[in-house]
XYZ file of C-alpha atoms in Angstrom:
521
model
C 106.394 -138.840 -15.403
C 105.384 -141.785 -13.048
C 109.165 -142.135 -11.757
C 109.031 -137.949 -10.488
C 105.836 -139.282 -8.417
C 105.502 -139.566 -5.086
C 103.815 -142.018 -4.005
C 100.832 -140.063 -2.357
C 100.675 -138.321 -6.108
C 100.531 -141.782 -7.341
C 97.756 -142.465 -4.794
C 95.653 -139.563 -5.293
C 96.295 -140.091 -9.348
C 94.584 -143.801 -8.836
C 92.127 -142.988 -6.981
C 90.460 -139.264 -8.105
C 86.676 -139.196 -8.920
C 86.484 -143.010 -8.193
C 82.844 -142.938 -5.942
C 84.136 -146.086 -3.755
C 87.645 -147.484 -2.730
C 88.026 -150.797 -0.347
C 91.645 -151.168 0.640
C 93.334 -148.197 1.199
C 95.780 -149.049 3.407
C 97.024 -152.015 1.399
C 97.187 -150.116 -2.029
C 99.319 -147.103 0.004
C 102.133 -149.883 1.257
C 102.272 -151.418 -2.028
C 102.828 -147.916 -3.626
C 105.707 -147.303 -1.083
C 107.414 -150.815 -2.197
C 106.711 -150.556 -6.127
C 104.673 -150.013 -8.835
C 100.638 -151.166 -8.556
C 98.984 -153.833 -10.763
C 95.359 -153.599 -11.400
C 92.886 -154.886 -14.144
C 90.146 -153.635 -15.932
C 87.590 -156.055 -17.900
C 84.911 -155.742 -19.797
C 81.742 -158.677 -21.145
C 82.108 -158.520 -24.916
C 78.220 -158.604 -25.484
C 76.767 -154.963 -26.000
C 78.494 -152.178 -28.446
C 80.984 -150.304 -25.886
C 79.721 -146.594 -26.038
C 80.728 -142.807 -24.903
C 80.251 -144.142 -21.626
C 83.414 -146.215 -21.915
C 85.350 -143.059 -22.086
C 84.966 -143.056 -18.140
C 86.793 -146.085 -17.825
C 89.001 -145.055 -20.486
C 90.248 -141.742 -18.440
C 90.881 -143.598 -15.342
C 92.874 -146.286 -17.028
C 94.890 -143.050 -18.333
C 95.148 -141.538 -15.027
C 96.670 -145.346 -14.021
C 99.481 -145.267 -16.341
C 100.149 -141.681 -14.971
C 100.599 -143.176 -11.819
C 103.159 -145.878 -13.441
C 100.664 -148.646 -12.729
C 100.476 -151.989 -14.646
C 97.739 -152.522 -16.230
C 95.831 -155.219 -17.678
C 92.522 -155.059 -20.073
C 90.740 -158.147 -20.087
C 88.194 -159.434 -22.551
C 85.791 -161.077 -20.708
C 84.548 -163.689 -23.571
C 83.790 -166.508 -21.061
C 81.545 -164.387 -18.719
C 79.574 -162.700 -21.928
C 78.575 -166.625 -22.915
C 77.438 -166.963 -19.486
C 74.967 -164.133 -19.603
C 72.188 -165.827 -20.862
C 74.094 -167.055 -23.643
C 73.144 -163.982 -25.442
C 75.495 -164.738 -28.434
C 76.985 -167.799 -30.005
C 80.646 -169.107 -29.509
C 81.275 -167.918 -33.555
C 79.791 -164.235 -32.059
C 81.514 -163.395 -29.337
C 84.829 -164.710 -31.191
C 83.982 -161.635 -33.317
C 83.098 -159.248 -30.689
C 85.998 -159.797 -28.735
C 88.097 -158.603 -31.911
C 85.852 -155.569 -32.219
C 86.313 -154.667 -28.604
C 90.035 -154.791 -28.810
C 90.269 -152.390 -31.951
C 87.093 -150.024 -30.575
C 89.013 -149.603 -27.235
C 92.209 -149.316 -28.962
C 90.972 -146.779 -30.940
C 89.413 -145.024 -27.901
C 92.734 -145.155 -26.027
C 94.881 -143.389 -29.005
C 92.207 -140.895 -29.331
C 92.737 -139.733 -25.443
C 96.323 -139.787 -26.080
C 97.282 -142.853 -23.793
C 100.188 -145.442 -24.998
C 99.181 -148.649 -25.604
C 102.487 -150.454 -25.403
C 101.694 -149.859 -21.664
C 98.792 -151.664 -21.878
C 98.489 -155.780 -21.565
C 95.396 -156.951 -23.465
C 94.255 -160.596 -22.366
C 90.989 -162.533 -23.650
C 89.352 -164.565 -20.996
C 89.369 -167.676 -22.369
C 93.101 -167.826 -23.166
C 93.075 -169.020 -19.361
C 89.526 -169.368 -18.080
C 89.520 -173.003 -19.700
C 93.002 -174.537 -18.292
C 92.699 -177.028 -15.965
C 93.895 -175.322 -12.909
C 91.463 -172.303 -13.655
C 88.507 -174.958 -13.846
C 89.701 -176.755 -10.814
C 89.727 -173.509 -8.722
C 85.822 -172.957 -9.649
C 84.867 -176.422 -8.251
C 86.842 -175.335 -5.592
C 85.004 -171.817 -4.908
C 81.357 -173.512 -5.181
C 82.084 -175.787 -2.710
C 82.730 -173.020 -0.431
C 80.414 -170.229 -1.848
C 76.870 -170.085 -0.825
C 73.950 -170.232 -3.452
C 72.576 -166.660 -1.289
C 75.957 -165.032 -1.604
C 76.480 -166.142 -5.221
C 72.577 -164.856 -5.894
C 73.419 -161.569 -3.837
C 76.725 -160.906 -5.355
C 75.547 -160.567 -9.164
C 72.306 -158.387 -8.379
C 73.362 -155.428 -10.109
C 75.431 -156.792 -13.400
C 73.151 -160.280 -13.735
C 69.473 -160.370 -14.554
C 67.860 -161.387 -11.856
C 64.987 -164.325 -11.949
C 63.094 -166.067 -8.956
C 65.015 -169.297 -10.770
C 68.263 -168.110 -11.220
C 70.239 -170.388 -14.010
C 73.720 -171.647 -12.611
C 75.696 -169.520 -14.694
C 74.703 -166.404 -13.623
C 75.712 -167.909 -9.840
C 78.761 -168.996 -11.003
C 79.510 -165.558 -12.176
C 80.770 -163.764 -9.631
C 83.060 -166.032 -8.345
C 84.751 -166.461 -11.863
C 85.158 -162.842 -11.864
C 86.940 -163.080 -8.499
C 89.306 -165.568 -9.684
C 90.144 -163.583 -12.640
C 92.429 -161.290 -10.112
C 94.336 -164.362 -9.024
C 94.893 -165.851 -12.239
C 95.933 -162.100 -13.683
C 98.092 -161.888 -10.588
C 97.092 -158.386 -10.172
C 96.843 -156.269 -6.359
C 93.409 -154.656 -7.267
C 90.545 -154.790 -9.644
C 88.583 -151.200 -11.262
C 85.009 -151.735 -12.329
C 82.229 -149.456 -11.708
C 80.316 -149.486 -8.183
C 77.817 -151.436 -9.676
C 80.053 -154.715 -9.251
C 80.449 -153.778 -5.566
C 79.078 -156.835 -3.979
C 81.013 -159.017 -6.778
C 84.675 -157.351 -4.947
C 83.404 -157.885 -1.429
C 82.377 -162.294 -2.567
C 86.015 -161.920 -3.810
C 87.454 -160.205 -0.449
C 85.382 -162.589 1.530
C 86.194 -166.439 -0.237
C 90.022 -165.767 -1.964
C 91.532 -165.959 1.185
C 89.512 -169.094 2.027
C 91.435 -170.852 -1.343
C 94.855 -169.564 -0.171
C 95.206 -166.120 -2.292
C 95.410 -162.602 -1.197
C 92.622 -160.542 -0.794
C 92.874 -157.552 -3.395
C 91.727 -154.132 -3.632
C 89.085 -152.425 -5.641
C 88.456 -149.267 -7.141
C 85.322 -148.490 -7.950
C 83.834 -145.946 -10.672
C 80.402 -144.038 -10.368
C 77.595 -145.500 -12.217
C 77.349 -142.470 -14.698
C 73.741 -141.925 -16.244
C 72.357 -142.209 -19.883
C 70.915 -139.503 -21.984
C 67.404 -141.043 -20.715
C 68.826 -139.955 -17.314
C 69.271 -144.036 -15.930
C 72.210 -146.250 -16.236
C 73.648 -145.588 -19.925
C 73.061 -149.398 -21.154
C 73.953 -150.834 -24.648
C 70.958 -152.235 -25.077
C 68.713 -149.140 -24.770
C 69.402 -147.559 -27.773
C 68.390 -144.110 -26.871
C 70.541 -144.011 -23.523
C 73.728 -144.336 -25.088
C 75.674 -142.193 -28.007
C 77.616 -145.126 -29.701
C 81.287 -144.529 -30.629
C 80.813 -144.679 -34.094
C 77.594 -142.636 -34.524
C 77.762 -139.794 -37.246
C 78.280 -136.089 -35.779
C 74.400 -135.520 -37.299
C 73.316 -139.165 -34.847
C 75.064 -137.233 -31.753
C 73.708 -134.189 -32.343
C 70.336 -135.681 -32.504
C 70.874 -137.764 -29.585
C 72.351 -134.938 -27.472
C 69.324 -132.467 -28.030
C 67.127 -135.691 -26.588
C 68.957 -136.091 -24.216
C 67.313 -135.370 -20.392
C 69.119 -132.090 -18.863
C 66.466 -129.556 -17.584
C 67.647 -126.398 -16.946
C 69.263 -126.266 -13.110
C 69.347 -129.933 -12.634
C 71.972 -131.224 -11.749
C 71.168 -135.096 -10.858
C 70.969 -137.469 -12.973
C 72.486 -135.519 -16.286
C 74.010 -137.604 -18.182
C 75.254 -134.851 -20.037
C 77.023 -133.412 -17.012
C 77.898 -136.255 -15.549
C 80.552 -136.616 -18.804
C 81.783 -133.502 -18.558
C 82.984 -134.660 -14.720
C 84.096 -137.796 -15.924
C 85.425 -137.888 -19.172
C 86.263 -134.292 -20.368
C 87.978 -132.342 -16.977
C 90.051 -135.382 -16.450
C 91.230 -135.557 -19.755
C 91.494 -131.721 -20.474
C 91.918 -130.473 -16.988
C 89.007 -127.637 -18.001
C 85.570 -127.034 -20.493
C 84.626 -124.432 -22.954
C 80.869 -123.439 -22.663
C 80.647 -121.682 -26.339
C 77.883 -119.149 -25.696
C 76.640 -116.016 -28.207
C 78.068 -112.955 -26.737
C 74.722 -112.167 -25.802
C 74.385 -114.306 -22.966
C 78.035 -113.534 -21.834
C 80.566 -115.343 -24.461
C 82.437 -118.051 -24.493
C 83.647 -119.135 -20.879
C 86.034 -121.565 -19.958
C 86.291 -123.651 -16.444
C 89.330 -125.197 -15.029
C 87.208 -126.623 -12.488
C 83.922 -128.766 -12.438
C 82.393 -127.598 -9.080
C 82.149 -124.313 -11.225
C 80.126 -125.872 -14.454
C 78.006 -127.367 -12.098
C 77.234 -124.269 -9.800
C 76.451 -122.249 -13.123
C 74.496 -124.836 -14.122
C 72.466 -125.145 -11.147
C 71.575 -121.500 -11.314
C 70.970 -121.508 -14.689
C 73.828 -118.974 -15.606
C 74.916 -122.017 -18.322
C 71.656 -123.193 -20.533
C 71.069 -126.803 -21.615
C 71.445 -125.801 -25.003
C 74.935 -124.545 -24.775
C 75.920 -127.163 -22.913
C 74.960 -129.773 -24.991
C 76.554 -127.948 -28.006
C 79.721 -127.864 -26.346
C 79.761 -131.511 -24.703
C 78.666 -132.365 -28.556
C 82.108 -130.420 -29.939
C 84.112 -131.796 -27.243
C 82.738 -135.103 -27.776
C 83.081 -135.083 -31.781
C 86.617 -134.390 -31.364
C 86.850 -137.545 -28.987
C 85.293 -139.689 -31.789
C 86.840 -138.491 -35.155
C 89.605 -140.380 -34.533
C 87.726 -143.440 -33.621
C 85.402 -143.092 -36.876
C 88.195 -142.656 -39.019
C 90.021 -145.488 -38.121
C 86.859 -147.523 -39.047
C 86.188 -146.189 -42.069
C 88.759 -149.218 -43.118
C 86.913 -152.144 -45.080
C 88.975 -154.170 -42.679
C 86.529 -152.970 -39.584
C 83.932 -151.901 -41.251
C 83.399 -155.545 -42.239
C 84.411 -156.664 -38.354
C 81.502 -154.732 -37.184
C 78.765 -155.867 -39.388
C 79.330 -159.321 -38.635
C 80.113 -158.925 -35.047
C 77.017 -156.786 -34.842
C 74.819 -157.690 -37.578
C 71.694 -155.477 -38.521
C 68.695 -156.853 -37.356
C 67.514 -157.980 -40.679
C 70.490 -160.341 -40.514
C 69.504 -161.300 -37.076
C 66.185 -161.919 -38.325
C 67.792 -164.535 -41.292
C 70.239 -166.338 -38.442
C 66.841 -166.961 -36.471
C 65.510 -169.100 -39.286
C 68.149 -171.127 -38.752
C 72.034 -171.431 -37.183
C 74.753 -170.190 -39.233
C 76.998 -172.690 -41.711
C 79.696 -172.805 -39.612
C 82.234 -175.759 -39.227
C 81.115 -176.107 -35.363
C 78.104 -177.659 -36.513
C 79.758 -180.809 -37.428
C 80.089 -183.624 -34.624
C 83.801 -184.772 -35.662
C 85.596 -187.269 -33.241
C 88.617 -189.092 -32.865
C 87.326 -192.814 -33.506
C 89.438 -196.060 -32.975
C 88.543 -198.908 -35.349
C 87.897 -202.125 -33.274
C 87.370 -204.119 -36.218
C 87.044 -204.221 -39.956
C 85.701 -206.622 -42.942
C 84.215 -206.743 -46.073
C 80.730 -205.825 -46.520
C 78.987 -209.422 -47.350
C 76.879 -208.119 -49.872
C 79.379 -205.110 -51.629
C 82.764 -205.853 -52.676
C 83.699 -201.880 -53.077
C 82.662 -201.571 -49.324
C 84.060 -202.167 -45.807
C 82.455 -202.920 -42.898
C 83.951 -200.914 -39.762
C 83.203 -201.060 -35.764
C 84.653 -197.969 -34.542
C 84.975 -196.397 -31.073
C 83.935 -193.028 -30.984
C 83.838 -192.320 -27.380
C 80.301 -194.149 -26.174
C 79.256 -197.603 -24.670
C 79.023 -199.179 -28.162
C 80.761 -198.949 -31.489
C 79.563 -197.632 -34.223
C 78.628 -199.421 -37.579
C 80.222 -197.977 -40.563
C 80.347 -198.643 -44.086
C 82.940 -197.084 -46.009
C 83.757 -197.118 -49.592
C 87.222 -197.892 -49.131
C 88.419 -201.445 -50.216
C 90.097 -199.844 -53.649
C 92.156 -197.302 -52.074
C 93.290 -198.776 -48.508
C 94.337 -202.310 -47.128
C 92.265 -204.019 -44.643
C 95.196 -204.697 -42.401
C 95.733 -200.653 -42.540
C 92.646 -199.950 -40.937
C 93.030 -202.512 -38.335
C 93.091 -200.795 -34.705
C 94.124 -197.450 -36.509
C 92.666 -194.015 -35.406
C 90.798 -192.210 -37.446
C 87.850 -189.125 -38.064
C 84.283 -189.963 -37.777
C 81.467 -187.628 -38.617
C 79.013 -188.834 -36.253
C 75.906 -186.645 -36.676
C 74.930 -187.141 -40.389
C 71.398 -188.706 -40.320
C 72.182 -192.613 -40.654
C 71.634 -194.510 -44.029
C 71.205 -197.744 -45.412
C 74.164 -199.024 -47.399
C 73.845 -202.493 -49.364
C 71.292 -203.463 -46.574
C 73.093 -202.385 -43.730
C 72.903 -199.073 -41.526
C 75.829 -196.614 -41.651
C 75.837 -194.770 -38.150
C 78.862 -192.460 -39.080
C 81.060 -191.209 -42.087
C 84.852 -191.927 -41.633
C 86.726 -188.629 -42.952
C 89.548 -189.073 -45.773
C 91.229 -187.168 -48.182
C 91.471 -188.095 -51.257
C 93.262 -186.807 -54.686
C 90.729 -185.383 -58.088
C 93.400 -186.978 -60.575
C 93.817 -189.952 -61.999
C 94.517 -192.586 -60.362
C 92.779 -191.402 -57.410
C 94.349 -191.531 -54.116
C 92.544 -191.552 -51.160
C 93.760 -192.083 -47.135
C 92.402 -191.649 -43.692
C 93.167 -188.465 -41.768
C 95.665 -188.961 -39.045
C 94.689 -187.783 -35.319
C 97.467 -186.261 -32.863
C 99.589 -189.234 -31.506
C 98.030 -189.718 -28.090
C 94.337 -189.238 -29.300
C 91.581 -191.303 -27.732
C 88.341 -192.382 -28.868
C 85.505 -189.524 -28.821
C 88.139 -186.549 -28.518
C 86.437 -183.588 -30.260
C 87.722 -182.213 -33.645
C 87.012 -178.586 -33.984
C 88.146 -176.220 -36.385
C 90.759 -173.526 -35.102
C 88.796 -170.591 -33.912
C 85.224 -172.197 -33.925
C 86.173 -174.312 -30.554
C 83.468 -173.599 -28.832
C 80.403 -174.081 -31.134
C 77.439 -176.488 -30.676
C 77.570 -179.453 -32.765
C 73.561 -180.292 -33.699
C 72.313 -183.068 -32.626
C 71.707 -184.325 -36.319
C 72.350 -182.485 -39.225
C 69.312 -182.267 -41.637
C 69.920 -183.232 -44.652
C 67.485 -181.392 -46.706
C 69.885 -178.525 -45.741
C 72.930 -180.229 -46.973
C 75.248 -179.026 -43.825
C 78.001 -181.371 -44.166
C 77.357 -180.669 -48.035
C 77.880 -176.945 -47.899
C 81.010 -176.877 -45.813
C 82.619 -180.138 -47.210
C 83.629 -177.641 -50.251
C 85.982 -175.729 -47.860
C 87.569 -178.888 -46.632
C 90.910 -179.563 -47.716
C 94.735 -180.738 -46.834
C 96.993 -177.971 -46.866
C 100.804 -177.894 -49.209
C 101.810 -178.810 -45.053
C 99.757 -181.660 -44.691
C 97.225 -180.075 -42.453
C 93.543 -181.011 -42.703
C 91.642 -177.764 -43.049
C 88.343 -175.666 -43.151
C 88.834 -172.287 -45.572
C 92.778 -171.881 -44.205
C 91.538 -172.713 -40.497
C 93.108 -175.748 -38.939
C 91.017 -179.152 -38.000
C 92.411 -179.604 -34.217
C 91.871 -181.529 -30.921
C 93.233 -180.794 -28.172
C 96.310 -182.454 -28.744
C 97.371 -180.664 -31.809
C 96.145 -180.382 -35.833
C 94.817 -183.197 -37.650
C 97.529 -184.444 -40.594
C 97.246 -186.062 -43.833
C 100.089 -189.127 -44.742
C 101.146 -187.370 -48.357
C 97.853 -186.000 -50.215
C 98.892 -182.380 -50.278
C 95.937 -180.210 -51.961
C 93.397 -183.137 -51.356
C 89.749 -182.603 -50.705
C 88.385 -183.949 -47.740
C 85.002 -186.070 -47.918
């Protein structure tokens, strides 16, 4: 359909029931020369809700118009707000938002093989993306920063840095997408006109932006995930939306802020090109409207009632979701969404204390500098190990049985460096080195083996858990390293790893010599 287009169709297709546009002109010539690339993304911290369905239409009415269009995950920028959620969190939000507004997509019909679905840190951590923010705060003023973010970051009379540094990652994101405009709602306006103002000034084009109404809540404000009673969330029971509907603020005649209008305009005629009001016969019938100017005029004069309109937007809107609850009906997503949103009695346990996860553990590269026996132990060694700071470390390791003194010499190795240090024989032992080491008999036991290329103090995370907190020390009345020791393991490959996920640095996965099904300790 988008080849038979002209390009003013295409134009008019981009840009319907949008409340703001900056850069006309430019999206015009590019629709004369070829098809436009945009973005759309989206903070993984909230639930996305009913709401989303505005986005949703447009991004339909965008692939109408032949556009290219990529959905971005915005993982980075949801840590930076206030660091609402933990690394391990988001990691699982993110995967919920791609299968919720998956789901949401095939249930208005719109093709995702179209669609190009990107997570923000698959880029926002390369060097040349880090680079390019030092770059932008040198030229980026703390008051345009501060103004910039007023309507999408808290504001504080002591702003923290991340919420300054916000904005301009956002504008970055269109360069590094290498899209010609951006869509967000008009809320982010004064995010688009920092990026107008300061790409040029690092030597990329200035995009457009298309900008979406703020549409209200059921309360009659901003529909917000975190006000519970604003929003109708996409996988709410028909009996939960038919509750929250006949809350929901739409007196009879009014016609601003009704949030239950406002998605008929949005959502439903762009989608369906016309609305049902299902009315008894008594008060005229059923009538339907092919346009919204209509729905609202009846409304206004109170020839449609708020009850009948919420009944219909509540049918109309039930058929939106079926799809979307049925698909997570699966144990599959029905476990993804517990633990990516996890009832508030579970919050409640997690505030007693952080979660066991491998991220907890401080494991570095180490170099050993030197290496002896332990002069009061003949089972022990005696290491100095780099692990990244001004001094070595002191450890004692039990390893004069299993590996050669010459062996260890200058080698690289794994250090646990936040276990609480202990005595050993008289002297302290500041770190554990990490080995594997066979249950049979005789027991085998060898160092892990870094990347080639490691150096001292490199972190060792485990695949999908890079960006966790290690704590400063690990208690050990809890017995961390205990606890998720039993999951360590070398892999039938060689690979060192945590329940099937891979020990890493930066530099690749951490190896094992030969013990193939060996525990790690």
């Amino acid at each position: 359909m988008a080849g038979q287009l002209s390009p003013d169709e295409k134009f008019h297709l981009i840009t319907r029931n949008l409340q703001e546009v900056l850069g006309e002109e430019k999206l015009k010539q590019i629709l004369q020369e070829r098809e436009l690339k945009l973005y759309w993304g989206t903070a993984t911290t909230g639930k996305p809700h009913v709401a989303y369905f505005v986005p949703m239409s447009k991004i339909a009415d965008f692939l109408k118009a032949g556009c290219e269009v990529t959905i971005l995950f915005a993982d980075l920028h949801a840590y930076l707000d206030n660091m609402k959620a933990p690394w391990e969190l988001l990691e699982l939000r993110v995967k919920y938002y791609e299968q919720v507004i998956k789901a949401m997509l095939e249930s208005i019909g719109v093709p995702l093989e179209k669609l190009k679905f990107v997570k923000g840190t698959d880029y926002q951590l390369s060097r040349e993306y880090t680079l390019d923010v030092y770059r932008l705060s040198s030229v980026v003023t703390e008051h345009d920063a501060k103004k910039a973010g007023a309507e999408v970051v808290k504001q504080v009379e002591h702003p923290l840095l991340s919420g300054l540094l916000y904005p301009g990652l956002q504008a970055l994101d269109e360069e590094f997408l290498k899209v010609d405009a951006q869509f967000g709602g008009v809320d982010q306006r004064k995010i688009f006109t920092v990026a107008e103002k300061y790409l040029p000034s690092l030597g990329y084009a200035k995009r457009a932006h298309l900008m979406n109404p703020m549409v209200p809540g059921l309360t009659g404000a901003k529909m917000s995930s975190s006000e519970e009673e604003s929003k109708i969330d996409l996988l709410d029971s028909k009996e939960e939306v038919k509750k929250k509907l006949k809350k929901a603020f739409c007196e009879p005649g009014n016609i601003q802020n009704n949030g239950v209008l406002s998605f008929v305009k949005y959502v439903l005629f762009p989608l369906r090109g016309e609305f049902c009001v299902k009315r008894d016969p008594k008060w005229g019938g059923d009538k339907t409207y092919t346009q919204f100017e209509e729905v609202e005029k009846d409304f206004a004069e109170e020839t449609v009632h708020p009850g009948d309109l919420k009944a219909s937007v509540e049918a109309a809107l039930n058929q939106l979701l079926d799809p979307i609850r049925k698909k997570f009906q699966s144990p599959e997503l029905r476990k993804l969404t517990s633990s990516a949103y996890p009832s508030k009695t579970n919050q409640k346990q997690q505030r007693r204390g952080p979660s066991l996860v491998p991220s907890r553990l401080d494991i570095r590269v180490g170099k050993i500098i030197s290496v002896e026996k332990h002069p009061d132990a003949d089972t022990l060694y005696l290491e100095k190990i780099d692990v990244g700071e001004p001094e070595p470390r002191t450890v004692v390791s039990g390893l004069v049985a299993y590996v050669c003194q010459e062996d260890l010499q200058d080698r690289l190795v794994l250090v646990l460096c936040n276990l609480k240090p202990q005595k050993m024989r008289g002297i302290e032992s500041q770190a554990m080195l990490l080995c594997a080491a066979t249950e049979g008999e005789p027991r085998k036991v060898e160092p892990l083996d870094p990347p080639e290329g490691s150096a001292p103090g490199e972190r060792v995370f485990v695949e999908g858990y890079e960006m966790g907190k290690p704590d400063d020390k690990l208690n050990p009345k809890r017995k961390v390293w205990e606890k998720l020791q039993v999951d360590l393991n070398v892999s039938e490959e060689l690979t060192a790893q945590w329940k099937d996920k891979s020990l890493m640095t930066k530099l690749g996965r951490i190896k094992c010599k030969t013990l193939k099904g060996g525990k790690i300790f």
